[in-house]
PDB file of C-alpha atoms in Angstrom:
ATOM      1  CA  UNK A   3     -68.115-255.534  68.890  1.00 47.00           C
ATOM      2  CA  UNK A   4     -66.224-252.683  67.275  1.00 49.00           C
ATOM      3  CA  UNK A   5     -67.613-249.386  68.758  1.00 49.00           C
ATOM      4  CA  UNK A   6     -66.763-247.584  65.558  1.00 46.00           C
ATOM      5  CA  UNK A   7     -69.422-249.637  63.785  1.00 46.00           C
ATOM      6  CA  UNK A   8     -72.176-247.720  65.611  1.00 47.00           C
ATOM      7  CA  UNK A   9     -70.677-244.297  64.901  1.00 47.00           C
ATOM      8  CA  UNK A  10     -71.506-242.427  61.711  1.00 49.00           C
ATOM      9  CA  UNK A  11     -69.687-239.755  59.815  1.00 50.00           C
ATOM     10  CA  UNK A  12     -71.367-236.359  60.620  1.00 44.00           C
ATOM     11  CA  UNK A  13     -70.994-235.316  56.993  1.00 49.00           C
ATOM     12  CA  UNK A  14     -72.854-238.400  55.831  1.00 50.00           C
ATOM     13  CA  UNK A  15     -75.590-237.817  58.414  1.00 43.00           C
ATOM     14  CA  UNK A  16     -76.047-234.191  57.281  1.00 46.00           C
ATOM     15  CA  UNK A  17     -76.087-235.233  53.611  1.00 51.00           C
ATOM     16  CA  UNK A  18     -78.669-237.901  54.335  1.00 52.00           C
ATOM     17  CA  UNK A  19     -80.863-235.431  56.229  1.00 51.00           C
ATOM     18  CA  UNK A  20     -80.714-232.899  53.408  1.00 48.00           C
ATOM     19  CA  UNK A  21     -81.585-235.607  50.899  1.00 51.00           C
ATOM     20  CA  UNK A  22     -84.621-236.638  52.990  1.00 52.00           C
ATOM     21  CA  UNK A  23     -85.745-232.995  53.302  1.00 51.00           C
ATOM     22  CA  UNK A  24     -85.364-232.450  49.568  1.00 50.00           C
ATOM     23  CA  UNK A  25     -87.233-235.690  48.851  1.00 52.00           C
ATOM     24  CA  UNK A  26     -90.025-234.623  51.236  1.00 52.00           C
ATOM     25  CA  UNK A  27     -90.249-231.209  49.560  1.00 49.00           C
ATOM     26  CA  UNK A  28     -90.559-232.843  46.132  1.00 56.00           C
ATOM     27  CA  UNK A  29     -93.456-234.957  47.395  1.00 55.00           C
ATOM     28  CA  UNK A  30     -95.438-231.834  48.315  1.00 55.00           C
ATOM     29  CA  UNK A  31     -97.781-230.251  45.789  1.00 61.00           C
ATOM     30  CA  UNK A  32     -97.094-226.790  44.398  1.00 68.00           C
ATOM     31  CA  UNK A  33     -99.753-225.236  46.645  1.00 74.00           C
ATOM     32  CA  UNK A  34     -98.322-226.902  49.752  1.00 78.00           C
ATOM     33  CA  UNK A  35     -94.835-225.656  48.959  1.00 79.00           C
ATOM     34  CA  UNK A  36     -96.101-222.126  48.367  1.00 80.00           C
ATOM     35  CA  UNK A  37     -98.138-222.207  51.579  1.00 83.00           C
ATOM     36  CA  UNK A  38     -95.045-223.199  53.582  1.00 85.00           C
ATOM     37  CA  UNK A  39     -93.005-220.464  51.905  1.00 86.00           C
ATOM     38  CA  UNK A  40     -95.659-217.808  52.585  1.00 87.00           C
ATOM     39  CA  UNK A  41     -96.071-219.013  56.179  1.00 88.00           C
ATOM     40  CA  UNK A  42     -92.335-218.627  56.782  1.00 87.00           C
ATOM     41  CA  UNK A  43     -92.274-215.212  55.110  1.00 88.00           C
ATOM     42  CA  UNK A  44     -95.233-213.988  57.185  1.00 88.00           C
ATOM     43  CA  UNK A  45     -93.424-215.025  60.378  1.00 88.00           C
ATOM     44  CA  UNK A  46     -90.295-213.223  59.152  1.00 86.00           C
ATOM     45  CA  UNK A  47     -92.278-210.103  58.240  1.00 84.00           C
ATOM     46  CA  UNK A  48     -94.092-209.931  61.572  1.00 81.00           C
ATOM     47  CA  UNK A  49     -90.915-210.487  63.525  1.00 82.00           C
ATOM     48  CA  UNK A  50     -89.073-207.791  61.549  1.00 79.00           C
ATOM     49  CA  UNK A  51     -92.032-205.406  61.579  1.00 73.00           C
ATOM     50  CA  UNK A  52     -92.513-205.602  65.336  1.00 72.00           C
ATOM     51  CA  UNK A  53     -88.828-205.678  66.317  1.00 70.00           C
ATOM     52  CA  UNK A  54     -88.016-202.598  64.218  1.00 67.00           C
ATOM     53  CA  UNK A  55     -90.372-200.433  66.310  1.00 65.00           C
ATOM     54  CA  UNK A  56     -89.829-199.397  69.918  1.00 67.00           C
ATOM     55  CA  UNK A  57     -92.476-200.971  72.090  1.00 62.00           C
ATOM     56  CA  UNK A  58     -92.968-203.966  69.810  1.00 66.00           C
ATOM     57  CA  UNK A  59     -96.573-204.677  68.809  1.00 65.00           C
ATOM     58  CA  UNK A  60     -97.899-201.723  70.810  1.00 70.00           C
ATOM     59  CA  UNK A  61     -95.410-199.478  69.023  1.00 69.00           C
ATOM     60  CA  UNK A  62     -96.876-200.513  65.660  1.00 70.00           C
ATOM     61  CA  UNK A  63    -100.311-199.390  66.854  1.00 74.00           C
ATOM     62  CA  UNK A  64     -99.169-195.999  68.138  1.00 75.00           C
ATOM     63  CA  UNK A  65     -98.970-194.254  64.751  1.00 75.00           C
ATOM     64  CA  UNK A  66    -102.510-195.028  63.494  1.00 78.00           C
ATOM     65  CA  UNK A  67    -103.999-194.524  66.959  1.00 79.00           C
ATOM     66  CA  UNK A  68    -102.210-191.172  67.272  1.00 80.00           C
ATOM     67  CA  UNK A  69    -103.500-190.097  63.860  1.00 78.00           C
ATOM     68  CA  UNK A  70    -107.039-191.038  64.862  1.00 82.00           C
ATOM     69  CA  UNK A  71    -106.674-189.029  68.095  1.00 81.00           C
ATOM     70  CA  UNK A  72    -105.491-185.903  66.228  1.00 82.00           C
ATOM     71  CA  UNK A  73    -108.405-186.047  63.783  1.00 78.00           C
ATOM     72  CA  UNK A  74    -110.887-186.706  66.605  1.00 77.00           C
ATOM     73  CA  UNK A  75    -109.779-183.511  68.328  1.00 79.00           C
ATOM     74  CA  UNK A  76    -109.995-181.569  65.059  1.00 74.00           C
ATOM     75  CA  UNK A  77    -113.440-182.830  63.999  1.00 70.00           C
ATOM     76  CA  UNK A  78    -114.832-182.440  67.506  1.00 69.00           C
ATOM     77  CA  UNK A  79    -113.621-178.841  67.549  1.00 62.00           C
ATOM     78  CA  UNK A  80    -115.333-177.966  64.242  1.00 62.00           C
ATOM     79  CA  UNK A  81    -118.368-180.200  64.979  1.00 60.00           C
ATOM     80  CA  UNK A  82    -118.226-181.829  61.522  1.00 56.00           C
ATOM     81  CA  UNK A  83    -121.336-183.675  60.308  1.00 54.00           C
ATOM     82  CA  UNK A  84    -120.834-187.442  60.126  1.00 56.00           C
ATOM     83  CA  UNK A  85    -124.106-188.533  58.558  1.00 56.00           C
ATOM     84  CA  UNK A  86    -125.735-190.220  61.541  1.00 62.00           C
ATOM     85  CA  UNK A  87    -125.114-191.301  65.114  1.00 70.00           C
ATOM     86  CA  UNK A  88    -121.807-193.046  64.384  1.00 79.00           C
ATOM     87  CA  UNK A  89    -119.269-192.098  67.031  1.00 83.00           C
ATOM     88  CA  UNK A  90    -116.516-189.791  65.757  1.00 84.00           C
ATOM     89  CA  UNK A  91    -113.815-192.226  66.938  1.00 86.00           C
ATOM     90  CA  UNK A  92    -115.363-195.129  65.011  1.00 89.00           C
ATOM     91  CA  UNK A  93    -115.920-192.866  61.987  1.00 89.00           C
ATOM     92  CA  UNK A  94    -112.258-191.846  61.835  1.00 87.00           C
ATOM     93  CA  UNK A  95    -110.903-195.214  62.969  1.00 89.00           C
ATOM     94  CA  UNK A  96    -112.703-196.947  60.117  1.00 90.00           C
ATOM     95  CA  UNK A  97    -111.459-194.532  57.459  1.00 90.00           C
ATOM     96  CA  UNK A  98    -107.880-194.216  58.681  1.00 90.00           C
ATOM     97  CA  UNK A  99    -107.269-197.911  59.422  1.00 92.00           C
ATOM     98  CA  UNK A 100    -108.835-199.269  56.232  1.00 95.00           C
ATOM     99  CA  UNK A 101    -106.918-196.774  54.111  1.00 94.00           C
ATOM    100  CA  UNK A 102    -103.737-197.556  56.066  1.00 92.00           C
ATOM    101  CA  UNK A 103    -104.187-201.257  55.284  1.00 94.00           C
ATOM    102  CA  UNK A 104    -104.326-200.384  51.581  1.00 96.00           C
ATOM    103  CA  UNK A 105    -101.467-197.874  51.601  1.00 93.00           C
ATOM    104  CA  UNK A 106     -99.128-199.953  53.774  1.00 92.00           C
ATOM    105  CA  UNK A 107     -99.596-203.013  51.578  1.00 95.00           C
ATOM    106  CA  UNK A 108     -98.909-200.960  48.436  1.00 95.00           C
ATOM    107  CA  UNK A 109     -95.870-199.127  49.803  1.00 92.00           C
ATOM    108  CA  UNK A 110     -94.307-202.219  51.372  1.00 91.00           C
ATOM    109  CA  UNK A 111     -94.999-204.340  48.294  1.00 92.00           C
ATOM    110  CA  UNK A 112     -92.956-201.997  46.112  1.00 91.00           C
ATOM    111  CA  UNK A 113     -89.848-202.809  48.178  1.00 88.00           C
ATOM    112  CA  UNK A 114     -90.769-206.424  48.953  1.00 88.00           C
ATOM    113  CA  UNK A 115     -88.260-207.940  46.524  1.00 87.00           C
ATOM    114  CA  UNK A 116     -85.339-205.834  47.783  1.00 85.00           C
ATOM    115  CA  UNK A 117     -86.143-206.719  51.393  1.00 83.00           C
ATOM    116  CA  UNK A 118     -86.201-210.441  50.575  1.00 82.00           C
ATOM    117  CA  UNK A 119     -83.569-210.456  47.840  1.00 82.00           C
ATOM    118  CA  UNK A 120     -81.419-213.106  49.520  1.00 82.00           C
ATOM    119  CA  UNK A 121     -84.374-215.505  49.767  1.00 83.00           C
ATOM    120  CA  UNK A 122     -85.203-215.259  46.056  1.00 80.00           C
ATOM    121  CA  UNK A 123     -82.143-217.390  45.272  1.00 81.00           C
ATOM    122  CA  UNK A 124     -84.154-220.354  46.587  1.00 81.00           C
ATOM    123  CA  UNK A 125     -86.290-221.787  43.814  1.00 80.00           C
ATOM    124  CA  UNK A 126     -89.497-222.274  45.891  1.00 84.00           C
ATOM    125  CA  UNK A 127     -89.558-218.561  46.821  1.00 86.00           C
ATOM    126  CA  UNK A 128     -91.253-216.383  44.198  1.00 90.00           C
ATOM    127  CA  UNK A 129     -91.614-212.569  44.128  1.00 90.00           C
ATOM    128  CA  UNK A 130     -95.378-212.867  44.533  1.00 92.00           C
ATOM    129  CA  UNK A 131     -94.852-214.752  47.814  1.00 92.00           C
ATOM    130  CA  UNK A 132     -93.200-211.679  49.335  1.00 92.00           C
ATOM    131  CA  UNK A 133     -96.215-209.529  48.427  1.00 94.00           C
ATOM    132  CA  UNK A 134     -98.657-212.114  49.803  1.00 94.00           C
ATOM    133  CA  UNK A 135     -96.705-212.272  53.065  1.00 93.00           C
ATOM    134  CA  UNK A 136     -96.666-208.496  53.473  1.00 93.00           C
ATOM    135  CA  UNK A 137    -100.384-208.324  52.657  1.00 95.00           C
ATOM    136  CA  UNK A 138    -101.205-210.870  55.363  1.00 95.00           C
ATOM    137  CA  UNK A 139     -98.973-209.256  57.996  1.00 92.00           C
ATOM    138  CA  UNK A 140    -100.177-205.680  57.380  1.00 91.00           C
ATOM    139  CA  UNK A 141    -103.833-206.726  57.245  1.00 94.00           C
ATOM    140  CA  UNK A 142    -103.496-208.664  60.494  1.00 92.00           C
ATOM    141  CA  UNK A 143    -101.701-205.874  62.349  1.00 89.00           C
ATOM    142  CA  UNK A 144    -104.087-203.100  61.363  1.00 91.00           C
ATOM    143  CA  UNK A 145    -107.210-205.215  61.785  1.00 93.00           C
ATOM    144  CA  UNK A 146    -106.085-205.689  65.391  1.00 90.00           C
ATOM    145  CA  UNK A 147    -105.678-201.917  65.605  1.00 89.00           C
ATOM    146  CA  UNK A 148    -109.230-201.311  64.347  1.00 91.00           C
ATOM    147  CA  UNK A 149    -110.602-203.872  66.797  1.00 91.00           C
ATOM    148  CA  UNK A 150    -108.758-202.098  69.629  1.00 89.00           C
ATOM    149  CA  UNK A 151    -110.434-198.828  68.602  1.00 88.00           C
ATOM    150  CA  UNK A 152    -113.867-200.467  68.421  1.00 89.00           C
ATOM    151  CA  UNK A 153    -113.575-202.282  71.747  1.00 89.00           C
ATOM    152  CA  UNK A 154    -112.132-199.197  73.476  1.00 88.00           C
ATOM    153  CA  UNK A 155    -114.972-197.021  72.163  1.00 85.00           C
ATOM    154  CA  UNK A 156    -117.619-199.557  73.203  1.00 85.00           C
ATOM    155  CA  UNK A 157    -116.148-199.767  76.710  1.00 87.00           C
ATOM    156  CA  UNK A 158    -116.204-195.977  77.089  1.00 83.00           C
ATOM    157  CA  UNK A 159    -119.774-195.758  75.738  1.00 78.00           C
ATOM    158  CA  UNK A 160    -120.811-198.780  77.831  1.00 73.00           C
ATOM    159  CA  UNK A 161    -122.455-200.405  74.813  1.00 73.00           C
ATOM    160  CA  UNK A 162    -121.524-202.842  72.076  1.00 71.00           C
ATOM    161  CA  UNK A 163    -123.191-202.258  68.729  1.00 78.00           C
ATOM    162  CA  UNK A 164    -122.351-203.766  65.362  1.00 84.00           C
ATOM    163  CA  UNK A 165    -124.927-203.506  62.605  1.00 86.00           C
ATOM    164  CA  UNK A 166    -123.357-206.046  60.232  1.00 91.00           C
ATOM    165  CA  UNK A 167    -120.339-208.007  61.445  1.00 91.00           C
ATOM    166  CA  UNK A 168    -119.968-209.879  58.142  1.00 94.00           C
ATOM    167  CA  UNK A 169    -119.816-206.649  56.142  1.00 95.00           C
ATOM    168  CA  UNK A 170    -117.325-205.218  58.652  1.00 95.00           C
ATOM    169  CA  UNK A 171    -114.752-207.962  58.025  1.00 96.00           C
ATOM    170  CA  UNK A 172    -115.568-208.344  54.324  1.00 97.00           C
ATOM    171  CA  UNK A 173    -114.746-204.692  53.644  1.00 97.00           C
ATOM    172  CA  UNK A 174    -111.396-205.179  55.408  1.00 97.00           C
ATOM    173  CA  UNK A 175    -110.674-208.109  53.077  1.00 97.00           C
ATOM    174  CA  UNK A 176    -111.671-205.989  50.062  1.00 97.00           C
ATOM    175  CA  UNK A 177    -109.271-203.221  51.128  1.00 97.00           C
ATOM    176  CA  UNK A 178    -106.506-205.825  51.522  1.00 97.00           C
ATOM    177  CA  UNK A 179    -107.322-207.387  48.140  1.00 97.00           C
ATOM    178  CA  UNK A 180    -107.151-204.034  46.337  1.00 97.00           C
ATOM    179  CA  UNK A 181    -103.936-203.206  48.197  1.00 96.00           C
ATOM    180  CA  UNK A 182    -102.407-206.555  47.217  1.00 97.00           C
ATOM    181  CA  UNK A 183    -103.394-206.159  43.556  1.00 97.00           C
ATOM    182  CA  UNK A 184    -102.122-202.590  43.358  1.00 96.00           C
ATOM    183  CA  UNK A 185     -98.930-203.501  45.223  1.00 95.00           C
ATOM    184  CA  UNK A 186     -98.234-206.462  42.919  1.00 96.00           C
ATOM    185  CA  UNK A 187     -98.660-204.259  39.842  1.00 96.00           C
ATOM    186  CA  UNK A 188     -96.460-201.511  41.296  1.00 95.00           C
ATOM    187  CA  UNK A 189     -93.755-203.995  42.337  1.00 93.00           C
ATOM    188  CA  UNK A 190     -93.651-205.545  38.871  1.00 93.00           C
ATOM    189  CA  UNK A 191     -93.689-202.256  36.970  1.00 93.00           C
ATOM    190  CA  UNK A 192     -91.162-200.547  39.259  1.00 91.00           C
ATOM    191  CA  UNK A 193     -88.654-203.363  38.682  1.00 87.00           C
ATOM    192  CA  UNK A 194     -89.142-203.248  34.924  1.00 87.00           C
ATOM    193  CA  UNK A 195     -89.062-199.437  34.907  1.00 89.00           C
ATOM    194  CA  UNK A 196     -87.127-198.170  37.974  1.00 85.00           C
ATOM    195  CA  UNK A 197     -88.174-194.553  37.332  1.00 85.00           C
ATOM    196  CA  UNK A 198     -91.765-195.552  38.095  1.00 88.00           C
ATOM    197  CA  UNK A 199     -90.965-196.323  41.734  1.00 84.00           C
ATOM    198  CA  UNK A 200     -90.786-192.700  42.928  1.00 81.00           C
ATOM    199  CA  UNK A 201     -94.139-191.827  41.386  1.00 84.00           C
ATOM    200  CA  UNK A 202     -95.763-194.987  42.759  1.00 86.00           C
ATOM    201  CA  UNK A 203     -95.298-193.853  46.365  1.00 84.00           C
ATOM    202  CA  UNK A 204     -97.404-190.741  45.627  1.00 88.00           C
ATOM    203  CA  UNK A 205    -100.479-192.693  44.523  1.00 88.00           C
ATOM    204  CA  UNK A 206    -101.702-193.589  48.067  1.00 88.00           C
ATOM    205  CA  UNK A 207    -101.137-189.987  49.186  1.00 85.00           C
ATOM    206  CA  UNK A 208    -103.366-188.665  46.403  1.00 87.00           C
ATOM    207  CA  UNK A 209    -106.020-191.325  47.050  1.00 90.00           C
ATOM    208  CA  UNK A 210    -106.158-190.293  50.737  1.00 89.00           C
ATOM    209  CA  UNK A 211    -108.134-187.184  49.769  1.00 85.00           C
ATOM    210  CA  UNK A 212    -110.343-189.072  47.295  1.00 89.00           C
ATOM    211  CA  UNK A 213    -111.336-191.864  49.683  1.00 90.00           C
ATOM    212  CA  UNK A 214    -113.364-189.850  52.196  1.00 85.00           C
ATOM    213  CA  UNK A 215    -111.023-190.757  55.044  1.00 87.00           C
ATOM    214  CA  UNK A 216    -111.399-187.737  57.372  1.00 84.00           C
ATOM    215  CA  UNK A 217    -114.520-186.095  55.846  1.00 82.00           C
ATOM    216  CA  UNK A 218    -117.794-187.079  54.223  1.00 81.00           C
ATOM    217  CA  UNK A 219    -117.382-186.465  50.494  1.00 80.00           C
ATOM    218  CA  UNK A 220    -120.989-185.318  50.021  1.00 78.00           C
ATOM    219  CA  UNK A 221    -120.493-182.194  52.163  1.00 78.00           C
ATOM    220  CA  UNK A 222    -118.532-180.693  49.259  1.00 80.00           C
ATOM    221  CA  UNK A 223    -120.177-179.043  46.204  1.00 81.00           C
ATOM    222  CA  UNK A 224    -122.142-181.506  44.010  1.00 82.00           C
ATOM    223  CA  UNK A 225    -119.757-181.143  41.065  1.00 85.00           C
ATOM    224  CA  UNK A 226    -116.957-182.701  43.159  1.00 83.00           C
ATOM    225  CA  UNK A 227    -118.843-185.991  43.708  1.00 85.00           C
ATOM    226  CA  UNK A 228    -117.509-187.480  40.471  1.00 85.00           C
ATOM    227  CA  UNK A 229    -113.974-187.313  41.893  1.00 86.00           C
ATOM    228  CA  UNK A 230    -114.981-189.566  44.802  1.00 90.00           C
ATOM    229  CA  UNK A 231    -117.553-192.091  43.556  1.00 91.00           C
ATOM    230  CA  UNK A 232    -115.202-193.748  41.031  1.00 93.00           C
ATOM    231  CA  UNK A 233    -112.798-194.703  43.836  1.00 94.00           C
ATOM    232  CA  UNK A 234    -113.539-198.217  45.213  1.00 95.00           C
ATOM    233  CA  UNK A 235    -111.741-197.360  48.472  1.00 95.00           C
ATOM    234  CA  UNK A 236    -114.357-194.696  49.177  1.00 94.00           C
ATOM    235  CA  UNK A 237    -117.112-197.310  48.769  1.00 95.00           C
ATOM    236  CA  UNK A 238    -115.245-199.789  51.005  1.00 96.00           C
ATOM    237  CA  UNK A 239    -114.655-197.248  53.781  1.00 95.00           C
ATOM    238  CA  UNK A 240    -118.249-195.988  53.677  1.00 93.00           C
ATOM    239  CA  UNK A 241    -119.612-199.548  53.785  1.00 95.00           C
ATOM    240  CA  UNK A 242    -117.363-200.378  56.735  1.00 94.00           C
ATOM    241  CA  UNK A 243    -118.798-197.381  58.597  1.00 92.00           C
ATOM    242  CA  UNK A 244    -122.286-198.493  57.601  1.00 92.00           C
ATOM    243  CA  UNK A 245    -121.598-201.910  59.129  1.00 92.00           C
ATOM    244  CA  UNK A 246    -121.141-200.268  62.543  1.00 90.00           C
ATOM    245  CA  UNK A 247    -124.313-198.154  62.558  1.00 86.00           C
ATOM    246  CA  UNK A 248    -127.823-198.779  61.213  1.00 82.00           C
ATOM    247  CA  UNK A 249    -128.570-195.105  60.582  1.00 83.00           C
ATOM    248  CA  UNK A 250    -125.255-194.164  58.949  1.00 86.00           C
ATOM    249  CA  UNK A 251    -126.101-192.192  55.797  1.00 82.00           C
ATOM    250  CA  UNK A 252    -124.061-193.028  52.708  1.00 84.00           C
ATOM    251  CA  UNK A 253    -125.739-192.065  49.419  1.00 83.00           C
ATOM    252  CA  UNK A 254    -123.429-193.694  46.867  1.00 86.00           C
ATOM    253  CA  UNK A 255    -121.589-196.612  48.525  1.00 90.00           C
ATOM    254  CA  UNK A 256    -122.079-199.791  46.510  1.00 93.00           C
ATOM    255  CA  UNK A 257    -120.739-203.203  47.533  1.00 96.00           C
ATOM    256  CA  UNK A 258    -121.081-204.716  44.055  1.00 96.00           C
ATOM    257  CA  UNK A 259    -118.996-201.894  42.584  1.00 96.00           C
ATOM    258  CA  UNK A 260    -116.205-202.492  45.131  1.00 96.00           C
ATOM    259  CA  UNK A 261    -116.249-206.258  44.472  1.00 97.00           C
ATOM    260  CA  UNK A 262    -116.042-205.763  40.683  1.00 97.00           C
ATOM    261  CA  UNK A 263    -113.068-203.421  41.145  1.00 97.00           C
ATOM    262  CA  UNK A 264    -111.339-205.923  43.460  1.00 97.00           C
ATOM    263  CA  UNK A 265    -111.818-208.834  41.029  1.00 97.00           C
ATOM    264  CA  UNK A 266    -110.757-206.768  38.000  1.00 97.00           C
ATOM    265  CA  UNK A 267    -107.619-205.447  39.733  1.00 97.00           C
ATOM    266  CA  UNK A 268    -106.707-208.906  41.034  1.00 97.00           C
ATOM    267  CA  UNK A 269    -107.072-210.435  37.573  1.00 97.00           C
ATOM    268  CA  UNK A 270    -105.024-207.648  35.963  1.00 97.00           C
ATOM    269  CA  UNK A 271    -102.261-207.845  38.582  1.00 96.00           C
ATOM    270  CA  UNK A 272    -101.921-211.637  38.283  1.00 96.00           C
ATOM    271  CA  UNK A 273    -101.819-211.387  34.490  1.00 97.00           C
ATOM    272  CA  UNK A 274     -99.099-208.712  34.585  1.00 95.00           C
ATOM    273  CA  UNK A 275     -97.087-210.682  37.135  1.00 94.00           C
ATOM    274  CA  UNK A 276     -97.451-214.018  35.330  1.00 93.00           C
ATOM    275  CA  UNK A 277     -96.144-212.521  32.080  1.00 93.00           C
ATOM    276  CA  UNK A 278     -93.168-210.883  33.800  1.00 92.00           C
ATOM    277  CA  UNK A 279     -92.158-213.313  36.564  1.00 88.00           C
ATOM    278  CA  UNK A 280     -89.090-214.603  34.702  1.00 87.00           C
ATOM    279  CA  UNK A 281     -87.905-211.055  34.028  1.00 85.00           C
ATOM    280  CA  UNK A 282     -88.207-210.232  37.735  1.00 85.00           C
ATOM    281  CA  UNK A 283     -86.099-213.222  38.687  1.00 79.00           C
ATOM    282  CA  UNK A 284     -83.364-212.335  36.208  1.00 76.00           C
ATOM    283  CA  UNK A 285     -83.051-208.636  37.060  1.00 59.00           C
TER     284      UNK A 285
END
């Protein structure tokens, strides 16, 4: 028997493999293709996010944990009122981490297309996939950070107390949803109007003071309350704190209001993106 009959041309083998992969991809539904794309992008984001920081995963946690430590020292020194028996570390950890989830998603979404520009040449990869991937990675990283704060505090206090575990995680998802919606809008608008990009980065910085992150908003004069209660992030942060303590006092936090904001923003962001997707891909 001729031995050459059992050997195959490597080029033909590679072409056949690519054809089978392409045929398998065509057999998948649109949702399955998008899920695979997002899954790959999330892996890429996490790998890049962790490898870019000294210390890897622990290095990612240092910044928010350091910020919490600084504010703990400050609030302990001035003996600020926290509206109940909620530990100062949990009070600040909740506010800082939930707001960081929102702000990191927004800021990283604005540059998501530039960071993944090479991948957008592949038809299955859409601009919205890059925002979804960054939303998942940032939410996962900082949720781990908040859990580290909670577990560390409970170990020190020698007690584990969670008033409403479901509300605790649901408020994290609401913060991520609002961050995703805002980030998708900002990404779309900043690519259509490049001058908008510089101003967009200032929005989370302004909202920091209007979200009740380091202080209770109701300790300020009554006329200032209107500047806080319209902000859904304030409601989300206050409800997250409420989920960790039965006696936490929060006069205005409303879950229904936060949910309505999240749904409205999500609907608006998807509508804006859907009507401008082709323009984004041709810029």
